[in-house]
mmCIF file with all atom_site columns, C-alpha atoms in Angstrom:
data_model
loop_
_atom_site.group_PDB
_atom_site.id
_atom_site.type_symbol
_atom_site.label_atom_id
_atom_site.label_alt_id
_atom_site.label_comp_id
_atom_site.label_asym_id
_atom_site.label_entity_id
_atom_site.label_seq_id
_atom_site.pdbx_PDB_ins_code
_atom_site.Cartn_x
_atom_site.Cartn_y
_atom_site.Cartn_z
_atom_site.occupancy
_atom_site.B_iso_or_equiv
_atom_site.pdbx_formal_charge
_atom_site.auth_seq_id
_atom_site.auth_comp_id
_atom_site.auth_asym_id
_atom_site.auth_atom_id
_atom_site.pdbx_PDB_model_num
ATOM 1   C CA . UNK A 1 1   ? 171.391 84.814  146.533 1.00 0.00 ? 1   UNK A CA 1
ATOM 2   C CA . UNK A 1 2   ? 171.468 88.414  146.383 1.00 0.00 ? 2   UNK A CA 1
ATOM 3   C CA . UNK A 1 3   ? 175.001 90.915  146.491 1.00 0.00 ? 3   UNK A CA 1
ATOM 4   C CA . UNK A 1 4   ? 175.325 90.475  150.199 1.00 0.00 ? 4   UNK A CA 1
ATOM 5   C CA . UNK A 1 5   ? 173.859 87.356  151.275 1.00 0.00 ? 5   UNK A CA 1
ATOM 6   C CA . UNK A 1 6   ? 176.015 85.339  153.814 1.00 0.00 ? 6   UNK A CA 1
ATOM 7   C CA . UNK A 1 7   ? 176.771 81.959  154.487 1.00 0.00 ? 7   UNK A CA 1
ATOM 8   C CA . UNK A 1 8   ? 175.542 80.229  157.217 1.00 0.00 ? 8   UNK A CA 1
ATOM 9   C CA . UNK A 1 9   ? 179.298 79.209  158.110 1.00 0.00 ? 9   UNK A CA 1
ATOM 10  C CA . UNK A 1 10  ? 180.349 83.089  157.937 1.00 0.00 ? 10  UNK A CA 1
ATOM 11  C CA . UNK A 1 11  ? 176.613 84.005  159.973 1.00 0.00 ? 11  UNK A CA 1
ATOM 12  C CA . UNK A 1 12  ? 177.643 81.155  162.643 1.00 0.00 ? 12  UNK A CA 1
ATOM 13  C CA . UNK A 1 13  ? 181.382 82.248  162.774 1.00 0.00 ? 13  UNK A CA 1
ATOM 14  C CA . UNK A 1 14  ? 181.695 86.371  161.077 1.00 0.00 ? 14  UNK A CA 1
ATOM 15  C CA . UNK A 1 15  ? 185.016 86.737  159.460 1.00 0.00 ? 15  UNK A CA 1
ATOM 16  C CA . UNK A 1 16  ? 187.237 89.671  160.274 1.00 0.00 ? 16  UNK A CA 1
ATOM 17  C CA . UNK A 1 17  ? 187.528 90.913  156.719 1.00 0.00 ? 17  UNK A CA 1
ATOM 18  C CA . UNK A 1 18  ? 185.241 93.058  154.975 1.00 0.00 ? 18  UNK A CA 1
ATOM 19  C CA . UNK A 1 19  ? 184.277 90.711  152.027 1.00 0.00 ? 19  UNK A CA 1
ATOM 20  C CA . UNK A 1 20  ? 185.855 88.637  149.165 1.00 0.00 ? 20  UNK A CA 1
ATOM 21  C CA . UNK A 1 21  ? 185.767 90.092  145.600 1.00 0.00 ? 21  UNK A CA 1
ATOM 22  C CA . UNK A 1 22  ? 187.137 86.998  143.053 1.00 0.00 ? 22  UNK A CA 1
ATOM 23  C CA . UNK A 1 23  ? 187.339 87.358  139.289 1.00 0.00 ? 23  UNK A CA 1
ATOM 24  C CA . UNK A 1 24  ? 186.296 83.705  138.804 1.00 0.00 ? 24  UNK A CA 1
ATOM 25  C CA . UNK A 1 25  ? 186.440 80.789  140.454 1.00 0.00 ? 25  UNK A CA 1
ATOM 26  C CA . UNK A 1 26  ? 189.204 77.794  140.159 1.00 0.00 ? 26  UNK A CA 1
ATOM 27  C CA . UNK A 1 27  ? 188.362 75.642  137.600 1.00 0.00 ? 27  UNK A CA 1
ATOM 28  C CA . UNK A 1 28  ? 190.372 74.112  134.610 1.00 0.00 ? 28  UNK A CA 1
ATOM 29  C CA . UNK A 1 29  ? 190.552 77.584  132.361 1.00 0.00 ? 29  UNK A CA 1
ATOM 30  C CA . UNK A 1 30  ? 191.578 80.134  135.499 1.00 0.00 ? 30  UNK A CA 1
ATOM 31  C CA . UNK A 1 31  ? 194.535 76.695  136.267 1.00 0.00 ? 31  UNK A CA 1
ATOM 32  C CA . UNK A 1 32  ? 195.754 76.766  133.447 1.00 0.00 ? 32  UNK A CA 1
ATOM 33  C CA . UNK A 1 33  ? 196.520 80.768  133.532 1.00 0.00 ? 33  UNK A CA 1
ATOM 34  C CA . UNK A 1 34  ? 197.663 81.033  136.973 1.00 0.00 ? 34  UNK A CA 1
ATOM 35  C CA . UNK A 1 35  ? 199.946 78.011  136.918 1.00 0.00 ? 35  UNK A CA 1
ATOM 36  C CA . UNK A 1 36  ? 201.517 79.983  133.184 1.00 0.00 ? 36  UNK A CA 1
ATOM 37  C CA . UNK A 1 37  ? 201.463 83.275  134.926 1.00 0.00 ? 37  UNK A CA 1
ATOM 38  C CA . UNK A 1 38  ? 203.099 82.028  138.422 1.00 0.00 ? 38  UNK A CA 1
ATOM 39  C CA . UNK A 1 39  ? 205.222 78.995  137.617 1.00 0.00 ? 39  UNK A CA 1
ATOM 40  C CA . UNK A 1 40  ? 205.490 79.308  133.951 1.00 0.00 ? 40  UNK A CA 1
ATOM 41  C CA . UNK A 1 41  ? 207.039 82.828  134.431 1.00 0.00 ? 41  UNK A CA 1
ATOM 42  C CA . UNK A 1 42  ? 204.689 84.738  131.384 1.00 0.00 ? 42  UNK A CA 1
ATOM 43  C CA . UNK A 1 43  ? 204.599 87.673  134.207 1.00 0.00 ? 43  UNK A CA 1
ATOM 44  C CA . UNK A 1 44  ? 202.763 89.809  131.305 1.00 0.00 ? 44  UNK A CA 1
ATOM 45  C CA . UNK A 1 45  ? 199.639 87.949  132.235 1.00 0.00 ? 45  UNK A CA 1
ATOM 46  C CA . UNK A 1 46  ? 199.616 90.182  135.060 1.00 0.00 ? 46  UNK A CA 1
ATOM 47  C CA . UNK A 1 47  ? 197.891 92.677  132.707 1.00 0.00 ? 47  UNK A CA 1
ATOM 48  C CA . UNK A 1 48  ? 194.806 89.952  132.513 1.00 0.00 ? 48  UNK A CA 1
ATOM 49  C CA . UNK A 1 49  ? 194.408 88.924  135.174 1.00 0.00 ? 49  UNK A CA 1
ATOM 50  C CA . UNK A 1 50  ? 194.965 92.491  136.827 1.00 0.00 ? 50  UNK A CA 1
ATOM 51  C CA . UNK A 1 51  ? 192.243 93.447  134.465 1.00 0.00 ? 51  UNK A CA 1
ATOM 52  C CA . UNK A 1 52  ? 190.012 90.802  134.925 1.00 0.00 ? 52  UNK A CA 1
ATOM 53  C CA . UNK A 1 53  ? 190.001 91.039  138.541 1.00 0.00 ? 53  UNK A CA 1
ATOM 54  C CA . UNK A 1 54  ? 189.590 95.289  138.554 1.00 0.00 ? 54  UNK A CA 1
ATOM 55  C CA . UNK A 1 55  ? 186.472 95.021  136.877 1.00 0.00 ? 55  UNK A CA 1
ATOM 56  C CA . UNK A 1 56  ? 184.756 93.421  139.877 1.00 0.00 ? 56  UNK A CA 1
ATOM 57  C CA . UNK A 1 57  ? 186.446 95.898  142.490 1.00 0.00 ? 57  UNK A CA 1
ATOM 58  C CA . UNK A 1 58  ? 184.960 99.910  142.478 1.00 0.00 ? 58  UNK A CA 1
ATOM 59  C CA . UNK A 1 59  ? 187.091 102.917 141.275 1.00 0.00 ? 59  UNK A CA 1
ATOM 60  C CA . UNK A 1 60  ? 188.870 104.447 143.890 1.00 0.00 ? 60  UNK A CA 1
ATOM 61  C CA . UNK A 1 61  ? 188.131 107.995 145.103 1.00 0.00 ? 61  UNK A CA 1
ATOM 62  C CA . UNK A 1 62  ? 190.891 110.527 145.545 1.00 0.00 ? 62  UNK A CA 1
ATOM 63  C CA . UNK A 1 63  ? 189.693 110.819 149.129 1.00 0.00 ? 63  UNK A CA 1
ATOM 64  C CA . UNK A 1 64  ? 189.479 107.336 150.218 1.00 0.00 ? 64  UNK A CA 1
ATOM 65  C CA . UNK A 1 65  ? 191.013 105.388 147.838 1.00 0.00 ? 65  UNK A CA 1
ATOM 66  C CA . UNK A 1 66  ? 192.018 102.125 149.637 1.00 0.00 ? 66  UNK A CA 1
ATOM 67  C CA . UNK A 1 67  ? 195.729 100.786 150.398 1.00 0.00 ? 67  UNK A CA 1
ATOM 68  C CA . UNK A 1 68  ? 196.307 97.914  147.663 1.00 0.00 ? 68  UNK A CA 1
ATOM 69  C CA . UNK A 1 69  ? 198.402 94.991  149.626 1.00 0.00 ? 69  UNK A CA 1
ATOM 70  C CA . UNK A 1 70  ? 199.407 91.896  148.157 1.00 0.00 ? 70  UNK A CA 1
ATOM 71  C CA . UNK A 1 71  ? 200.319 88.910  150.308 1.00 0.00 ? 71  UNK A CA 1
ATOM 72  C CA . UNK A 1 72  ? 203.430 88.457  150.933 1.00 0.00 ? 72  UNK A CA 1
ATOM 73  C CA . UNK A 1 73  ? 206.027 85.612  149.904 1.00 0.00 ? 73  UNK A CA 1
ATOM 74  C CA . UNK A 1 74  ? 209.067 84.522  151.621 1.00 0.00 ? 74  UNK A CA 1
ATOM 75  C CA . UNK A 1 75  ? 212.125 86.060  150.413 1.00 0.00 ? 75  UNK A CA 1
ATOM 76  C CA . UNK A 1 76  ? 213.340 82.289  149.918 1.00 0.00 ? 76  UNK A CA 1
ATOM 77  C CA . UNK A 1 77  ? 210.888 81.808  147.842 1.00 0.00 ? 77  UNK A CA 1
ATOM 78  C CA . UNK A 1 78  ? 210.663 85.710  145.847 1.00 0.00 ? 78  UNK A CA 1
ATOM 79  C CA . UNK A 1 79  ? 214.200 84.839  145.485 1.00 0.00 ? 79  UNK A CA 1
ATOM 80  C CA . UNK A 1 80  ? 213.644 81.539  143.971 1.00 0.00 ? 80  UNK A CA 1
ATOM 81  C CA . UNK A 1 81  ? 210.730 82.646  141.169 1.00 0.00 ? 81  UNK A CA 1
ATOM 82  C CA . UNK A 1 82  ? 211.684 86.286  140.838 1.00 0.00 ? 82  UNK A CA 1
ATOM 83  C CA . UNK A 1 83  ? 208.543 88.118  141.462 1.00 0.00 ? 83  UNK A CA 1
ATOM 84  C CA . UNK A 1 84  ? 205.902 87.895  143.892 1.00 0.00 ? 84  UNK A CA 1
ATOM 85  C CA . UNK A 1 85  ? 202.567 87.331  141.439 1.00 0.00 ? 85  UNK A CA 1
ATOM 86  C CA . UNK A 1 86  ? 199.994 88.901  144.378 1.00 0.00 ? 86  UNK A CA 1
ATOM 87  C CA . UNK A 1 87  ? 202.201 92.080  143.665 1.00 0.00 ? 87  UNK A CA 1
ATOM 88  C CA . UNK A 1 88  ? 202.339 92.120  139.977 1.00 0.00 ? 88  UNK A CA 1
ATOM 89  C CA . UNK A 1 89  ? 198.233 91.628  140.173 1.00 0.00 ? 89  UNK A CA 1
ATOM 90  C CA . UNK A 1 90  ? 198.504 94.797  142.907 1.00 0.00 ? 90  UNK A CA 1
ATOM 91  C CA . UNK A 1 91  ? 200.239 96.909  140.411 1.00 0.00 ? 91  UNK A CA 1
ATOM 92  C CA . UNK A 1 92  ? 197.631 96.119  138.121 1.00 0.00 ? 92  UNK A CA 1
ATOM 93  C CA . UNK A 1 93  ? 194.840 97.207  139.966 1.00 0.00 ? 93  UNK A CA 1
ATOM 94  C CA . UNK A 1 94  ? 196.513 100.157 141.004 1.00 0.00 ? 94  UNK A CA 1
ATOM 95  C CA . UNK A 1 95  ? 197.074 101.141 137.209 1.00 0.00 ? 95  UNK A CA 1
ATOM 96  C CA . UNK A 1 96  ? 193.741 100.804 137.361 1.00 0.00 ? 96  UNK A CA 1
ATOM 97  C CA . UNK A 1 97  ? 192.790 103.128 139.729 1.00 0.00 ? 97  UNK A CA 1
ATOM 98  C CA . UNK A 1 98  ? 191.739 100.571 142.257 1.00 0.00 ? 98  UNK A CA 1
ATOM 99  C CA . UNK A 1 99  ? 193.215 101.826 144.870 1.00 0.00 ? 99  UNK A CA 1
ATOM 100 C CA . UNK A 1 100 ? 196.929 103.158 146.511 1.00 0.00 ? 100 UNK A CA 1
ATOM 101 C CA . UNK A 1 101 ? 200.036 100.336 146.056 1.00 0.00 ? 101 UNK A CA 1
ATOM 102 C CA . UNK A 1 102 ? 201.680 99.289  149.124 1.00 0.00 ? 102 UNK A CA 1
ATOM 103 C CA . UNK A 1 103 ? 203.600 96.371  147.469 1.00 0.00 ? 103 UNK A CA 1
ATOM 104 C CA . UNK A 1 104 ? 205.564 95.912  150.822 1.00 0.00 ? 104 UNK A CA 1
ATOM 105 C CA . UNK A 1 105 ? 203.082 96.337  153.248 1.00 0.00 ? 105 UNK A CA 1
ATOM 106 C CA . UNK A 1 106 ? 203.075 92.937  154.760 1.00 0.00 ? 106 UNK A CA 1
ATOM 107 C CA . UNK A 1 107 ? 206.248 90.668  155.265 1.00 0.00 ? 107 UNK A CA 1
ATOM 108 C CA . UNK A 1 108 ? 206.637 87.068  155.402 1.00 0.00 ? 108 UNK A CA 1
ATOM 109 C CA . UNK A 1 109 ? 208.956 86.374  158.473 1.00 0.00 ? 109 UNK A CA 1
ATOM 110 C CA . UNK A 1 110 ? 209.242 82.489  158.264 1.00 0.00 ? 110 UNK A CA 1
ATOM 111 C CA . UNK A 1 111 ? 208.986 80.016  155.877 1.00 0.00 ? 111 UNK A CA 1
ATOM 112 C CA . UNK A 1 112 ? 206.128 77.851  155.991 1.00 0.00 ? 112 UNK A CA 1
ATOM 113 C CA . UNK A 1 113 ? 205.290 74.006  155.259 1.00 0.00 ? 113 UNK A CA 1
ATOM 114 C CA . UNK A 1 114 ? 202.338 72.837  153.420 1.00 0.00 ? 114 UNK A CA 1
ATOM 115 C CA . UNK A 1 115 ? 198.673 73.463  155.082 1.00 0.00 ? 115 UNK A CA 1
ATOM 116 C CA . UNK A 1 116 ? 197.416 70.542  153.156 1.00 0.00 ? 116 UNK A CA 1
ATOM 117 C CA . UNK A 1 117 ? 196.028 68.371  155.400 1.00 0.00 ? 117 UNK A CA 1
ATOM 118 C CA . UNK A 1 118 ? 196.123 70.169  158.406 1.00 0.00 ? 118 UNK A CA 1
ATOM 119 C CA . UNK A 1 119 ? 193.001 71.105  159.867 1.00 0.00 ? 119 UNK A CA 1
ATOM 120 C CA . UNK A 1 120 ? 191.441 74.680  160.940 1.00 0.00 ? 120 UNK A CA 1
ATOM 121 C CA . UNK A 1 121 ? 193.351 74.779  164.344 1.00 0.00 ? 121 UNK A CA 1
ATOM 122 C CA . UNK A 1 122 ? 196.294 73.291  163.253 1.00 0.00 ? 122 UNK A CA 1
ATOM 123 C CA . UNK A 1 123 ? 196.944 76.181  159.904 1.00 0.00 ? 123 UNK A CA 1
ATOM 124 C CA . UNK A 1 124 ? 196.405 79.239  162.665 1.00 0.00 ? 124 UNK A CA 1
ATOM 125 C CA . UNK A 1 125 ? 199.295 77.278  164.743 1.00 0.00 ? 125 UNK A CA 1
ATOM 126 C CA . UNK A 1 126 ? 201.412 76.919  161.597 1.00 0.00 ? 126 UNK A CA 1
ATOM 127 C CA . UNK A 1 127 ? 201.024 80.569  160.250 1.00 0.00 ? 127 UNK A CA 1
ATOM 128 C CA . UNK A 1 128 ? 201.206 81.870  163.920 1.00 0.00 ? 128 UNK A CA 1
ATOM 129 C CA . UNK A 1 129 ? 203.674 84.444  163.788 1.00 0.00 ? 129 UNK A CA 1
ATOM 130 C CA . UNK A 1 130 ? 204.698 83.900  160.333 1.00 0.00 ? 130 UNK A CA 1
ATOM 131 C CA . UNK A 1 131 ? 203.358 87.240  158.773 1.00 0.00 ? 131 UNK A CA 1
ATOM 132 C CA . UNK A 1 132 ? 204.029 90.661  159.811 1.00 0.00 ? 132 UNK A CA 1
ATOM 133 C CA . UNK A 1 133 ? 202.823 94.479  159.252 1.00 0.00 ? 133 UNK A CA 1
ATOM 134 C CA . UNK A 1 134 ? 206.184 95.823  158.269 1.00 0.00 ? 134 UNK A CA 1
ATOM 135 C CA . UNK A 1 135 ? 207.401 98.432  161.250 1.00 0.00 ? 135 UNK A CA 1
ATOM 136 C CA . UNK A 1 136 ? 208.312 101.294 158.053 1.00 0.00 ? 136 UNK A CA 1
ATOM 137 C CA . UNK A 1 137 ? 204.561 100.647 156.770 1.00 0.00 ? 137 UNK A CA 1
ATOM 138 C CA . UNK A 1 138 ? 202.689 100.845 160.128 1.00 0.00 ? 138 UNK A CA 1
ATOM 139 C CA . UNK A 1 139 ? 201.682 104.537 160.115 1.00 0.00 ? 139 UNK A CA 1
ATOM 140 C CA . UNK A 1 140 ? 200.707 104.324 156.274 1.00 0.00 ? 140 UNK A CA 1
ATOM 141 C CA . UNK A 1 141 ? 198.339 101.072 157.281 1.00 0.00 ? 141 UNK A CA 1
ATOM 142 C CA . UNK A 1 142 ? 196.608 102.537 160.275 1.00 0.00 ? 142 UNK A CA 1
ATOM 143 C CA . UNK A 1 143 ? 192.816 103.541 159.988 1.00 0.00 ? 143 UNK A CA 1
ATOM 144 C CA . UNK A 1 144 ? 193.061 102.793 156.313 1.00 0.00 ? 144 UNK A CA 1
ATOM 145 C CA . UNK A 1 145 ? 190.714 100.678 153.881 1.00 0.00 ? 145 UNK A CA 1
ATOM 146 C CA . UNK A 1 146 ? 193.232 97.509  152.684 1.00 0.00 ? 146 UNK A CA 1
ATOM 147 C CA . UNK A 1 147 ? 192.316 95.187  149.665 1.00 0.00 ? 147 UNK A CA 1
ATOM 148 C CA . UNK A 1 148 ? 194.263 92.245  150.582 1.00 0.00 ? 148 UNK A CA 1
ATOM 149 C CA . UNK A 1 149 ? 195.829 91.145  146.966 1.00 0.00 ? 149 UNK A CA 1
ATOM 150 C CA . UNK A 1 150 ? 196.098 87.330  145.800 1.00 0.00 ? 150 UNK A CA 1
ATOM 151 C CA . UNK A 1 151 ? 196.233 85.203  142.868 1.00 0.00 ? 151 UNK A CA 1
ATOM 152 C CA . UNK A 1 152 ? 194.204 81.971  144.063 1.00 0.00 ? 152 UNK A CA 1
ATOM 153 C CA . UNK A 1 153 ? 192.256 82.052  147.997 1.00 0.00 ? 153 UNK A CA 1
ATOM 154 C CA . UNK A 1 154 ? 191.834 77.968  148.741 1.00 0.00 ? 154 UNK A CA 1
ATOM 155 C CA . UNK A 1 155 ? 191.586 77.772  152.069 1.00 0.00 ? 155 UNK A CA 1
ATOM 156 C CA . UNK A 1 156 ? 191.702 81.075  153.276 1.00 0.00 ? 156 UNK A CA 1
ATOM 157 C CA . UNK A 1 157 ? 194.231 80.453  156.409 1.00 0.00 ? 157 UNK A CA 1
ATOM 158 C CA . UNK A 1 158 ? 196.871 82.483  155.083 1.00 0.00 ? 158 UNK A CA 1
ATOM 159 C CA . UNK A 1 159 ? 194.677 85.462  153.866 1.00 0.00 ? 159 UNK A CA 1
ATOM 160 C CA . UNK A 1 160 ? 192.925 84.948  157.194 1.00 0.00 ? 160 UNK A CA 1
ATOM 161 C CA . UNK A 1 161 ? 196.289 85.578  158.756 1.00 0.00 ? 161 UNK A CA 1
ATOM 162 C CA . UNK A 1 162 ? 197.316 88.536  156.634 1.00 0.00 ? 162 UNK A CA 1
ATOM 163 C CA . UNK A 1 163 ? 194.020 90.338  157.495 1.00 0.00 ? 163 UNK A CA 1
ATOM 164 C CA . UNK A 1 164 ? 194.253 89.625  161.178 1.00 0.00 ? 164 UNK A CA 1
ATOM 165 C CA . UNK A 1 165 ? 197.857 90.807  161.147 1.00 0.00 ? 165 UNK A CA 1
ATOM 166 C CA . UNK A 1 166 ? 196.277 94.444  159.517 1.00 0.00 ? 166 UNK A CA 1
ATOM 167 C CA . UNK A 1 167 ? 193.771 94.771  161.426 1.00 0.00 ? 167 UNK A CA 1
ATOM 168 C CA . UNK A 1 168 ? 195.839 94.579  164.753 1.00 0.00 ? 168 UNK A CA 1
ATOM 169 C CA . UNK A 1 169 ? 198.477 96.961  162.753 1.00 0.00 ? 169 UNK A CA 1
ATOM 170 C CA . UNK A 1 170 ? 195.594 99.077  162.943 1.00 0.00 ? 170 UNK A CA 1
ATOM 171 C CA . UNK A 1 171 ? 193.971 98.733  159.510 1.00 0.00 ? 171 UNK A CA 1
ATOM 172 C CA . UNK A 1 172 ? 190.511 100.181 159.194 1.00 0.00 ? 172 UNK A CA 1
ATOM 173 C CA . UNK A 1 173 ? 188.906 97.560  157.768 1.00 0.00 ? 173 UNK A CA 1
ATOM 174 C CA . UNK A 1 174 ? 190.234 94.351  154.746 1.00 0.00 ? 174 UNK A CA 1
ATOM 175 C CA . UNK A 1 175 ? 188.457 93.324  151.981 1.00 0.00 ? 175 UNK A CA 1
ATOM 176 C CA . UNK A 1 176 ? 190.284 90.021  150.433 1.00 0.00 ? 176 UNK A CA 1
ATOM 177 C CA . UNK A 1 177 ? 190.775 90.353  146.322 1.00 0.00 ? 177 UNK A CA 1
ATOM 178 C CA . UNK A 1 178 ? 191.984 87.308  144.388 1.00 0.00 ? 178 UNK A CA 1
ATOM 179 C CA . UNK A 1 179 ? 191.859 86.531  140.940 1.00 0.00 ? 179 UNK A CA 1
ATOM 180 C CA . UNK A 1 180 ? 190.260 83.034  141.307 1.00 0.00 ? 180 UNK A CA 1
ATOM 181 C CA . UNK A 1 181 ? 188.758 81.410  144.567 1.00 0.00 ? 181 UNK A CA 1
ATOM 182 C CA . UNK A 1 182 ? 187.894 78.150  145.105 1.00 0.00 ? 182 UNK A CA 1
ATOM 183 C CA . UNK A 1 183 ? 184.580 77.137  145.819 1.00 0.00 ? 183 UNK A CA 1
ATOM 184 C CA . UNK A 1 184 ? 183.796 75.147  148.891 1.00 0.00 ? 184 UNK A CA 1
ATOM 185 C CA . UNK A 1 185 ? 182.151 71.391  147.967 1.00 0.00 ? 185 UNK A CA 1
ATOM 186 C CA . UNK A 1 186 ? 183.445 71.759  144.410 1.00 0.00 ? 186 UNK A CA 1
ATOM 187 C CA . UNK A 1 187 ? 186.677 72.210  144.352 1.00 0.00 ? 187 UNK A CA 1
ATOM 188 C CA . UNK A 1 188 ? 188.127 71.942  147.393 1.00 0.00 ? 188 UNK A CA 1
ATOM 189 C CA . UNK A 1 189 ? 188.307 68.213  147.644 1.00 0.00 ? 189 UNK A CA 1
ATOM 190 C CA . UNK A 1 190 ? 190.654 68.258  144.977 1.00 0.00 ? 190 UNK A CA 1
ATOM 191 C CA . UNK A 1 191 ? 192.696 70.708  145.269 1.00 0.00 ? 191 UNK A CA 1
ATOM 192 C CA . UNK A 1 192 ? 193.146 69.534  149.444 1.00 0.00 ? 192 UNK A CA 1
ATOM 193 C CA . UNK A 1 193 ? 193.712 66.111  147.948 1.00 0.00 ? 193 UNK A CA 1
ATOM 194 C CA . UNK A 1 194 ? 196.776 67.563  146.058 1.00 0.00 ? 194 UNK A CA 1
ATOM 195 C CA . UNK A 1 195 ? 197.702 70.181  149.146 1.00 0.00 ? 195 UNK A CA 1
ATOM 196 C CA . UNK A 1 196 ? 198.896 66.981  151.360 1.00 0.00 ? 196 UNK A CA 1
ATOM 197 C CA . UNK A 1 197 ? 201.533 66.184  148.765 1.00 0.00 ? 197 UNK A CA 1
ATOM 198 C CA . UNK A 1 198 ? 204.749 67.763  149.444 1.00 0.00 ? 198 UNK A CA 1
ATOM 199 C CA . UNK A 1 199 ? 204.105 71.141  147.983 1.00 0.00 ? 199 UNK A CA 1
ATOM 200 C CA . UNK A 1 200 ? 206.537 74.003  148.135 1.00 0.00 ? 200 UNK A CA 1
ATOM 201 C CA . UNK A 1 201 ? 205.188 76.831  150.311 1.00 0.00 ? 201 UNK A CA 1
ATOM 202 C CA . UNK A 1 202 ? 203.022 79.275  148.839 1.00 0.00 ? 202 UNK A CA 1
ATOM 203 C CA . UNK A 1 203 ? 202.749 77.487  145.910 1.00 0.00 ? 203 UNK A CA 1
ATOM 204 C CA . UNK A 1 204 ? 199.271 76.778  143.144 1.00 0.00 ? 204 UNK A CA 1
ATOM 205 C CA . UNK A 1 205 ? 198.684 73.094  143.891 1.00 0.00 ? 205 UNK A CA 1
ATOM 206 C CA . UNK A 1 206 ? 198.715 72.095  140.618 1.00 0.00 ? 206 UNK A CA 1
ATOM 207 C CA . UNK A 1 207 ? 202.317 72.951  140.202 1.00 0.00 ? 207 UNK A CA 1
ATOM 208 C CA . UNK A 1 208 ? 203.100 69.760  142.283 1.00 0.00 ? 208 UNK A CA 1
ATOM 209 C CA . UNK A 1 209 ? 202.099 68.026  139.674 1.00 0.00 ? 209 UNK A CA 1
ATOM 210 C CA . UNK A 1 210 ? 203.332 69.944  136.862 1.00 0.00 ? 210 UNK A CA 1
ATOM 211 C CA . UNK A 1 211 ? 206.912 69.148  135.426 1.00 0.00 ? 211 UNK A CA 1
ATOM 212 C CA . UNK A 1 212 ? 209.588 72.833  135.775 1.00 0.00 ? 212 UNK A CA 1
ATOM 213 C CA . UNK A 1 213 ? 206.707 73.842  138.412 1.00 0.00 ? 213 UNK A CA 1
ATOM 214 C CA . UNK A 1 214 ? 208.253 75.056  141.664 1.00 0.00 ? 214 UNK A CA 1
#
């Protein structure tokens, strides 16, 4: 399949973002780093996987360089691990020159329960509301190129969310960039298998099964 071949899911139903650039996909080596660098608290894997992930994204121009903005966790839950991992990856790529950090961009307004198991209709219902431009970010966001920062895209609903809620803010355009993505048919059996456990929100769902993971 060539650079910008679609498919025929996204041809039958276009997404509103502009793309999805991944480093790799989720399998057992990109787990295993994710679940040290976001449960295990080794935050200087941001550097890695920041790195890893900026080679597949263009340098920015001076001109146009695009607004880097991670999604966003709970303040429950930045409160509980200390760090929001999309942002340390969005410093990264800024360091980078990937693009212009807007760490605070978006903000989580409610805590969420687990999407696992819920179906297509059901995850807009859940995240409905949930995530926010913030109002002291609104004229930086509008008619501006976003990269959309996060560690691991499964599903997609809540990056789905965070790029609607930036486009209506008035965001040019989104392009979604994630350190690992899973692949549809591969891995997401598995990984929705584990989702309808009770996972924490916003949480790698291996760390449900991994002892200290919260």
């Amino acid at each position: 399949m060539g650079h910008q071949a679609q498919c025929a899911p996204c041809l039958a139903n276009p997404p509103k973002h502009s793309g999805i650039v991944a480093a790799t996909i989720y399998n057992d080596a990109s787990r295993k780093l994710i679940l040290t660098f976001k449960h295990g608290g080794k935050i200087a894997l941001a550097g890695l996987l920041g790195r890893l992930l900026a080679a597949r994204l263009p340098d920015a121009g001076d001109d146009n360089a695009p607004l880097l903005v991670p999604v966003p966790l709970h303040r429950w839950r930045l409160w509980q691990r200390g760090f929001n991992q999309s942002g340390l990856i969005a410093q990264e790529l800024a360091r980078r020159g990937k693009g212009e950090l807007l760490v605070d961009g978006l903000v989580r307004r409610k805590r969420t329960p687990s999407l696992g198991g819920l179906g297509a209709k059901a995850r807009r219902k859940t995240l409905a509301g949930a995530i926010g431009v913030r109002p002291s970010r609104v004229a930086r966001i509008k008619g501006r190129d976003i990269v959309l920062v996060d560690d691991v895209l499964t599903s997609g609903a809540t990056s789905d969310a965070c790029v609607q809620t930036l486009l209506k803010g008035g965001a040019r355009s989104v392009t979604i960039a994630c350190f690992a993505r899973v692949i549809e048919g591969e891995f997401d059996s598995s990984v929705e298998r584990m989702l309808q456990k009770s996972e924490p929100e916003n949480t790698t769902p291996e760390a449900i099964t991994t002892p200290g993971a919260t």
